[in-house]
Amino acid sequence: MNISRPSRRVYDELRKVSISRNFTESAAASVLIEFGKTKVICAASLRNSVPRFLQGKNVGWLTAEYGMLPSATSERTEREAAAGKQTGRTIEIQRLIGRSLRQCVNLNRLGERTIQVDCDVIQADGGTRTASITGACVAVCDALRKRNIQGVFDGWVSAISVGIYAGVPILDLDYAEDFKASTDMNVVCKQNKGFVEIQGTAEAEPFPRKDLDELLRLAELGTSRLYELQEEAMVDRSALEE
Amino acid sequence: MNISRPSRRVYDELRKVSISRNFTESAAASVLIEFGKTKVICAASLRNSVPRFLQGKNVGWLTAEYGMLPSATSERTEREAAAGKQTGRTIEIQRLIGRSLRQCVNLNRLGERTIQVDCDVIQADGGTRTASITGACVAVCDALRKRNIQGVFDGWVSAISVGIYAGVPILDLDYAEDFKASTDMNVVCKQNKGFVEIQGTAEAEPFPRKDLDELLRLAELGTSRLYELQEEAMVDRSALEE
Amino acid sequence: MNISRPSRRVYDELRKVSISRNFTESAAASVLIEFGKTKVICAASLRNSVPRFLQGKNVGWLTAEYGMLPSATSERTEREAAAGKQTGRTIEIQRLIGRSLRQCVNLNRLGERTIQVDCDVIQADGGTRTASITGACVAVCDALRKRNIQGVFDGWVSAISVGIYAGVPILDLDYAEDFKASTDMNVVCKQNKGFVEIQGTAEAEPFPRKDLDELLRLAELGTSRLYELQEEAMVDRSALEE
Amino acid sequence: MNISRPSRRVYDELRKVSISRNFTESAAASVLIEFGKTKVICAASLRNSVPRFLQGKNVGWLTAEYGMLPSATSERTEREAAAGKQTGRTIEIQRLIGRSLRQCVNLNRLGERTIQVDCDVIQADGGTRTASITGACVAVCDALRKRNIQGVFDGWVSAISVGIYAGVPILDLDYAEDFKASTDMNVVCKQNKGFVEIQGTAEAEPFPRKDLDELLRLAELGTSRLYELQEEAMVDRSALEE
Amino acid sequence: MNISRPSRRVYDELRKVSISRNFTESAAASVLIEFGKTKVICAASLRNSVPRFLQGKNVGWLTAEYGMLPSATSERTEREAAAGKQTGRTIEIQRLIGRSLRQCVNLNRLGERTIQVDCDVIQADGGTRTASITGACVAVCDALRKRNIQGVFDGWVSAISVGIYAGVPILDLDYAEDFKASTDMNVVCKQNKGFVEIQGTAEAEPFPRKDLDELLRLAELGTSRLYELQEEAMVDRSALEE
Amino acid sequence: MNISRPSRRVYDELRKVSISRNFTESAAASVLIEFGKTKVICAASLRNSVPRFLQGKNVGWLTAEYGMLPSATSERTEREAAAGKQTGRTIEIQRLIGRSLRQCVNLNRLGERTIQVDCDVIQADGGTRTASITGACVAVCDALRKRNIQGVFDGWVSAISVGIYAGVPILDLDYAEDFKASTDMNVVCKQNKGFVEIQGTAEAEPFPRKDLDELLRLAELGTSRLYELQEEAMVDRSALEE
């Protein structure tokens, strides 16, 4: 595939991904994930209650919220708290994060507890929702380990964006690539299990089945690399020593 | 495929779909679409202005809103206007409808006009967002024809849900089927072009690539039948005589 | 009275009124009422609780909400759910509907249950609030009968608008008549009992007592015809067979 | 009519009504009106613009807002500004005040100016909306005179409540009477012209035409007395000297 | 100090302060306080419950709300209830009032009751927050006495503004003075105890320590005079006789 | 002064303060400031417009917003964007930050531009508002330098908290100290100029003038050390090399 990406990466190449645990001390677990210049603080907290619709059923819950600092984009983004409401985009993303991460835990074994995930973007360069899911899964794993809650974490869930740029399917789009892509797809997978979420949109022309098949292949490839990085993050030496 | 669907349909069978134009007289075009017991009023209006971000660019816009009557569900749904905000589900759906329908028009030829689509569910039995897209595309076509705006309508866009029920991929889920499905996917396609939107969610277990391939095949099958019904609705005799 | 109404009706003539039960299946009772081109879906639901201020008093409650589809008017109306609040007009109307319908039931015999009425206008051509009250009263009656709750329905309540057009009091104004009327009055009555609500407004000149007396006479006439149509709707054959 | 009102007044007796101009110095005109223990500050302000829907038409506008201090009732009322919204009752009342007062001015002669009326209840004992209308009409008259705007004030508009208490129609209900009345009606009239607004509600039983006729007669009687008090307030010596 | 204040007062002179109890009858206690042309109704109510965070701790609470009538300023102020939110200024002021007044009561002896303070400005000419605190302290004292709750009132808290006008520290600024002051400071003190709150802002140039010391001296002087007026208000004859 | 602070610092000792420029690349300038464990991202953006009340006056403006990540506190804080409003505390703080920083720039020389400051707390351990002011002043300085806007930056503004702990005035309280302090005061100063803001609150007992004098002395000491760190941050080598 002969293509010149703005990022100079080859079509199936991820950006440099870095996952750092213990970014702050305040939450049960706090992870800084970087997909190139995209940086997201992913935190997991635990509380000993569940939403009303689950009370008395002896199951747990996981929910997620997403935000972006106004300073995270080169043109400042309006602060949602000041505007008095979350945008439609934010609501869509946090619902996606929540649904995806409920696949990485066994809620039946959690007891009447809620895992609250917060993903806050401090620098945005494309792929903030997929970075959020990937990083927050590490934060959930870490929070459960730190609180010594066993048998709940159920496997790695990671996410990556794919898209069609200049007619060619590519992996992990940064902002410049996403801006010009004719199709944008976010895919969430679970290790050894399969697809958790697929959200694909034809920004310009509809896409044929053949391109779709290649996008799905790239997404499987990308998420399989991310599982390894998630795994590595959990054995990181400095974290262990702390 | 040996499966007993609650609806007693075979796995790749649509519900009875009916599309009636001129349901009300007030909007530029008003369509009642029925997917079995699911009934949605789809209206298209035109106004001679565009949102601020498009002003002065000599292009048009299409936007959509979605609502559900409180009485549309067997357990009454809270009225969003009274609650003072649209739910996350509503916002997601109306964004999806808008993006999808922007594929059925050539906005560059519309001039500085906005097509406003309103989809209001009066009875809900699963598949309200796919019925909305399918019916609203007819309303858009009809509104453009009634206003004699030529060269803008660009082809049929339709949508259908697919899902995995009792381990088997099936087409066009009603509420009872959707409630028990392990995977739920909404697919929007454009006639002779391909995929416009794919939104798939693993409600229970993640789904393997093989099942995904079959779901996509069913969706292509379902939308191809819907194009025919959209086409037929536009040549409906009673509408012509009016 | 020599007058040429835009609707070509004589001064004390109602529009064609049609009341259809079982319009949808989802609510306890669903009625489509038409006053000429004005069409309203009136639904009644029941729930086994009462608002906090009535808890523990062994009485029931009836409350109403009103809405208008954006596509119900020839110039599209802004969607209240998207705007984030109900307009003053909507709030006034739904309070009127609720007060009026509490006259058609004996709340002391309802037990700690709430009858929730929803009136949603799908096409508006004047008189939407009076059509709502008249149709919703049938829905309430029907819901109580379907749920076999006896001794609660207490008699027909119906409503009609009257006004002064070109100096002459007339009955049941459509939008074109209402737009030019110098006085607009909505009257709610109960069969064999008298007046339930009177809301009259001088749009242009104040009105003398003599005109007021005639308006009230017309309203009594109009509501007395509506009681008959309400009664007939309840014995409609097709509904019985269902 | 043999009746024992809680207020010990006879059936057609107003409470002591007092109208004081120049209650504060900040607004164009500020009036304190008292209907017995009910006390309302009525202010009129002028600004040199009109709402968008009237721009360029060379006509003026009058609009009104209504509020109640939390401390105005014996059981404290929640502050609407803190709750973040006006109640339905407030919205209804301020719309009524605005419509009523637009009858006391000739908007065609006002130019592109808006008269803003503010009615703020500092002590509530029934009849706050009728006191507001009656007092605010004086404030409007006073503001126009102080600003030397001639030919705009068009005659006195006043308002009074009537109701059926213990089966007998009575005039000007205080809170204790209103609380037990079976029918509550607010009537707005214009001097030498007739009825401006009628809002009557059967709180308990519907009311027959005969009672309605008596209520209307009482209201005409009450408002005719109020016109005199409005007139007197404008010739008050201390105000002239100021 | 040779200075010509717009108000013609000398640099350490208060405006005429008047404190009238029993301004309305509806609240537990209602005080009208006037600092020159600034007039505030201060009411104190009591309810037999505490906020959730204090429940079960056998302590009481005091909270305050602040508002300004739209007609209180010479240019009309937007009504917060209509705008749907309190301004930042209002929120700051009511938090200040609440914190300050919690110093005048012994909440440990109040039991599970809440003292609700409402300060509503009916005419604003500078110093509304300090007048509010000073007047509301009298209302709190009066409410406790009327309800015969002993051992809770803990001493006078009063507040005054100081500022630097034309380079000279002055006491109790009216609006004209405040508008031109280079520094504006509000100080709350408690009799025989010391400082409760200090909020000083350099509107133009930062202020040196020397000026700050003089401002604090003036504030101590001003509040010491206000304690006397608070004390006198409580022994006012007409109030005793009531 | 013999005192044992929880932080083991002496009474007039600051926490370790660190100021890092270029924390993110997206805003015009981005600074991470740390006061011990308190960490705040301070960003400054520029836009070529001013608020409406300043348009056409050829002056600039500076405004600030403040937020705290939900994960910044050990007990998770509710997300304001999800709650739909900023808390009173947030509004107070961002108004304080804005007022304070308008002292560090000469708005008359800025032209019709707005400096937008965003302070977002990623870890909170007391003193977040003073850290925000101190760090944001560096961000403002840096943004002006990067955009080569000269003659606008007007000198260092910094802020520190002081308080009375166990009866002794101390400098720079962390959360554990603040929680138990009887008086809490935030002081903002400008280098070589004096006091910009003083906000002091008696949390428990009112404080005497003597203690107040010592608190002010400590604050002057603390801010004078912070000016040096601000200055150093601007000459930081790594930033220069970038």
XYZ file of N, CA and C in Angstrom, chain F residues 103-228:
378
model
N -4.466 42.357 37.364
C -3.443 43.246 37.923
C -2.064 43.021 37.324
N -1.859 41.911 36.630
C -0.505 41.639 36.108
C -0.353 42.076 34.663
N -1.414 42.605 34.071
C -1.318 43.059 32.682
C -1.850 44.484 32.568
N -1.362 45.153 31.565
C -1.862 46.483 31.260
C -2.867 46.344 30.117
N -4.144 46.310 30.487
C -5.173 46.004 29.492
C -5.301 47.117 28.461
N -4.902 48.295 28.822
C -4.996 49.403 27.864
C -4.028 49.244 26.700
N -3.000 48.433 26.911
C -2.018 48.241 25.838
C -2.222 46.922 25.080
N -3.254 46.183 25.442
C -3.430 44.841 24.854
C -4.166 44.909 23.524
N -4.851 46.008 23.250
C -5.701 46.051 22.068
C -6.959 45.236 22.318
N -7.803 45.083 21.320
C -9.074 44.365 21.528
C -8.839 42.858 21.495
N -8.111 42.390 22.467
C -7.828 40.969 22.607
C -8.205 40.508 24.007
N -8.529 39.237 24.135
C -8.835 38.665 25.439
C -7.814 37.591 25.773
N -7.275 37.682 26.975
C -6.448 36.598 27.501
C -7.368 35.688 28.306
N -7.474 34.432 27.883
C -8.338 33.473 28.576
C -7.451 32.551 29.391
N -7.647 32.567 30.695
C -6.869 31.715 31.588
C -7.719 30.518 32.003
N -7.136 29.337 31.956
C -7.814 28.131 32.454
C -6.943 27.462 33.491
N -7.488 27.311 34.684
C -6.764 26.629 35.750
C -7.499 25.333 36.062
N -6.852 24.214 35.819
C -7.487 22.928 36.056
C -6.655 22.112 37.026
N -7.249 21.816 38.149
C -6.558 21.117 39.234
C -6.548 19.632 38.926
N -5.356 19.027 38.871
C -5.334 17.585 38.654
C -5.056 16.825 39.949
N -4.563 17.513 40.947
C -4.442 16.899 42.282
C -4.573 18.014 43.312
N -5.431 17.797 44.296
C -5.761 18.862 45.241
C -5.318 18.488 46.643
N -4.481 19.323 47.221
C -4.062 19.117 48.615
C -3.989 20.461 49.340
N -5.012 21.302 49.128
C -5.021 22.612 49.779
C -4.312 23.656 48.938
N -4.825 24.865 48.957
C -4.143 25.950 48.261
C -4.308 25.931 46.758
N -5.383 25.325 46.236
C -5.493 25.251 44.772
C -5.720 26.629 44.160
N -6.412 27.517 44.854
C -6.657 28.816 44.237
C -5.394 29.684 44.228
N -4.591 29.564 45.271
C -3.368 30.372 45.289
C -2.345 29.816 44.308
N -2.268 28.493 44.210
C -1.386 27.906 43.195
C -1.844 28.310 41.807
N -3.161 28.329 41.590
C -3.690 28.707 40.275
C -3.267 30.110 39.885
N -3.412 31.044 40.804
C -3.054 32.426 40.498
C -1.564 32.543 40.196
N -0.768 31.907 41.035
C 0.680 32.000 40.889
C 1.151 31.378 39.578
N 0.606 30.208 39.265
C 1.005 29.542 38.028
C 0.452 30.236 36.795
N -0.766 30.704 36.885
C -1.384 31.327 35.715
C -0.697 32.633 35.359
N -0.129 33.299 36.353
C 0.590 34.537 36.057
C 1.801 34.233 35.171
N 2.439 33.105 35.433
C 3.556 32.690 34.576
C 3.047 32.345 33.170
N 1.911 31.680 33.105
C 1.357 31.323 31.791
C 1.012 32.575 30.994
N 0.457 33.566 31.662
C 0.121 34.812 30.971
C 1.402 35.478 30.438
N 2.414 35.541 31.291
C 3.690 36.137 30.892
C 4.267 35.399 29.692
N 4.207 34.075 29.761
C 4.784 33.235 28.715
C 4.017 33.387 27.400
N 2.692 33.430 27.491
C 1.881 33.566 26.273
C 2.171 34.890 25.577
N 2.289 35.940 26.379
C 2.565 37.251 25.784
C 3.944 37.253 25.115
N 4.906 36.607 25.761
C 6.239 36.567 25.176
C 6.252 35.746 23.893
N 5.571 34.577 23.944
C 5.550 33.720 22.749
C 4.868 34.403 21.575
N 3.851 35.194 21.881
C 3.171 35.901 20.796
C 3.824 37.257 20.516
N 4.908 37.487 21.228
C 5.674 38.718 21.009
C 4.829 39.981 21.225
N 4.014 39.961 22.260
C 3.198 41.128 22.607
C 3.917 41.856 23.738
N 4.445 43.004 23.435
C 5.305 43.695 24.396
C 4.591 44.840 25.084
N 5.082 45.167 26.257
C 4.534 46.308 26.984
C 3.224 46.022 27.694
N 2.809 44.793 27.718
C 1.540 44.452 28.359
C 1.758 43.830 29.736
N 2.736 42.920 29.842
C 2.953 42.297 31.141
C 3.476 43.343 32.110
N 2.862 43.365 33.314
C 3.074 44.520 34.184
C 3.676 44.169 35.534
N 4.122 42.916 35.720
C 4.758 42.560 36.986
C 4.116 41.323 37.594
N 4.861 40.677 38.473
C 4.413 39.400 39.031
C 3.306 39.572 40.073
N 2.305 38.766 39.905
C 1.252 38.634 40.905
C 1.313 37.212 41.424
N 1.355 37.055 42.731
C 1.331 35.695 43.276
C 0.419 35.660 44.495
N 0.111 34.443 44.918
C -0.875 34.289 45.985
C -0.485 33.158 46.910
N -0.878 33.294 48.159
C -0.567 32.247 49.131
C -1.666 32.224 50.194
N -1.822 31.068 50.803
C -2.776 30.994 51.906
C -2.037 31.102 53.233
N -2.705 31.720 54.185
C -2.204 31.743 55.559
C -3.366 31.368 56.458
N -3.071 30.984 57.668
C -4.165 30.585 58.545
C -3.697 30.458 59.972
N -4.648 30.250 60.845
C -4.310 30.080 62.262
C -4.570 28.637 62.635
N -3.483 27.949 62.960
C -3.561 26.536 63.271
C -3.114 26.344 64.715
N -3.959 25.721 65.493
C -3.635 25.518 66.909
C -3.226 26.831 67.566
N -3.889 27.904 67.145
C -3.629 29.196 67.768
C -2.472 29.977 67.193
N -1.766 29.383 66.233
C -0.558 30.021 65.712
C -0.711 30.329 64.221
N -0.399 31.547 63.810
C -0.431 31.870 62.380
C 0.629 31.095 61.619
N 0.213 30.456 60.530
C 1.163 29.689 59.713
C 0.969 30.019 58.238
N 1.973 29.608 57.453
C 2.012 29.944 56.026
C 1.758 28.705 55.181
N 0.969 28.866 54.102
C 0.819 27.843 53.053
C 0.267 26.530 53.603
N -1.019 26.529 53.906
C -1.631 25.355 54.529
C -1.921 24.255 53.517
N -1.553 23.030 53.855
C -2.019 21.914 53.038
C -3.415 21.493 53.535
N -3.991 20.482 52.891
C -5.377 20.145 53.195
C -5.578 19.769 54.663
N -4.639 18.983 55.201
C -4.780 18.530 56.582
C -4.727 19.711 57.553
N -3.913 20.679 57.235
C -3.812 21.864 58.086
C -5.039 22.768 57.921
N -5.438 22.934 56.676
C -6.583 23.788 56.388
C -7.845 23.253 57.070
N -7.970 21.944 57.072
C -9.158 21.302 57.617
C -9.339 21.644 59.094
N -8.209 21.821 59.800
C -8.274 22.080 61.230
C -8.017 23.535 61.600
N -7.742 24.373 60.614
C -7.412 25.764 60.915
C -8.644 26.510 61.416
N -8.453 27.432 62.333
C -9.582 28.221 62.829
C -9.804 29.446 61.965
N -8.792 29.846 61.220
C -8.941 30.958 60.291
C -8.205 30.615 59.019
N -8.803 30.975 57.908
C -8.239 30.644 56.614
C -8.236 31.926 55.793
N -7.071 32.309 55.282
C -7.010 33.544 54.523
C -6.173 33.358 53.263
N -6.706 33.849 52.149
C -5.965 33.831 50.905
C -5.584 35.257 50.562
N -4.311 35.445 50.256
C -3.806 36.787 50.004
C -3.111 36.804 48.647
N -3.444 37.805 47.850
C -2.805 37.986 46.550
C -2.042 39.300 46.589
N -0.775 39.259 46.157
C 0.028 40.475 46.164
C 0.690 40.679 44.810
N 1.117 41.896 44.591
C 1.851 42.212 43.365
C 3.224 42.741 43.752
N 4.214 42.261 43.047
C 5.596 42.607 43.371
C 5.813 44.119 43.371
N 6.397 44.598 44.446
C 6.709 46.026 44.590
C 5.498 46.939 44.676
N 4.306 46.384 44.760
C 3.119 47.221 44.761
C 2.293 47.086 46.041
N 2.019 45.870 46.441
C 1.212 45.704 47.642
C 0.127 44.665 47.459
N -0.977 44.858 48.172
C -2.025 43.844 48.227
C -3.006 43.999 47.066
N -3.389 42.873 46.491
C -4.332 42.851 45.384
C -5.678 42.311 45.865
N -5.636 41.276 46.671
C -6.863 40.673 47.199
C -6.577 40.093 48.577
N -7.540 40.261 49.469
C -7.475 39.603 50.775
C -8.818 38.956 51.020
N -8.829 37.675 51.265
C -10.081 37.009 51.604
C -9.844 36.145 52.822
N -10.321 36.640 53.958
C -10.092 35.905 55.189
C -11.394 35.510 55.856
N -11.434 34.334 56.387
C -12.653 33.799 56.994
C -12.330 33.167 58.336
N -13.089 33.551 59.349
C -12.952 32.874 60.633
C -13.759 31.595 60.584
N -13.090 30.463 60.490
C -13.820 29.198 60.410
C -14.389 28.834 61.778
N -13.632 29.110 62.813
C -14.128 28.833 64.163
C -14.346 30.167 64.872
N -13.437 30.573 65.706
C -13.550 31.834 66.434
C -13.148 33.029 65.571
N -13.761 34.180 65.765
C -13.243 35.405 65.147
C -11.801 35.633 65.580
N -11.052 36.343 64.754
C -9.635 36.527 65.061
C -9.359 37.994 65.396
N -8.460 38.200 66.371
C -8.159 39.559 66.794
C -7.215 40.252 65.809
N -7.159 41.557 65.917
C -6.342 42.359 65.024
C -4.880 41.936 65.038
N -4.388 41.544 66.207
C -2.985 41.140 66.335
C -2.664 39.934 65.438
N -3.543 38.926 65.477
C -3.312 37.759 64.624
C -3.414 38.132 63.154
N -4.365 38.982 62.860
C -4.521 39.426 61.482
C -3.239 40.069 60.976
N -2.639 40.893 61.795
C -1.395 41.558 61.388
C -0.297 40.540 61.085
N -0.210 39.516 61.901
C 0.816 38.493 61.664
C 0.510 37.700 60.390
N -0.769 37.406 60.150
C -1.139 36.677 58.934
C -0.729 37.478 57.698
N -0.966 38.776 57.752
C -0.633 39.615 56.599
C 0.890 39.654 56.382
N 1.630 39.681 57.494
C 3.090 39.672 57.379
C 3.582 38.372 56.727
N 3.014 37.246 57.156
C 3.407 35.958 56.579
C 3.084 35.922 55.087
N 1.924 36.471 54.744
C 1.520 36.444 53.342
C 2.470 37.268 52.486
N 2.890 38.395 53.015
C 3.852 39.215 52.252
C 5.169 38.461 52.073
N 5.561 37.735 53.129
C 6.766 36.932 53.060
C 6.640 35.847 51.998
N 5.525 35.135 52.047
C 5.321 34.015 51.123
C 5.265 34.467 49.673
N 4.507 35.522 49.413
C 4.409 35.958 48.012
C 5.745 36.481 47.509
N 6.536 37.058 48.394
C 7.826 37.575 47.915
C 8.721 36.412 47.474
N 8.610 35.257 48.126
C 9.394 34.098 47.668
C 8.860 33.581 46.334
N 7.534 33.666 46.169
C 6.946 33.145 44.933
C 7.346 33.996 43.718
N 7.488 35.305 43.894
C 7.930 36.128 42.749
C 9.235 35.591 42.174
N 10.135 35.191 43.064
C 11.434 34.685 42.611
C 11.281 33.414 41.787
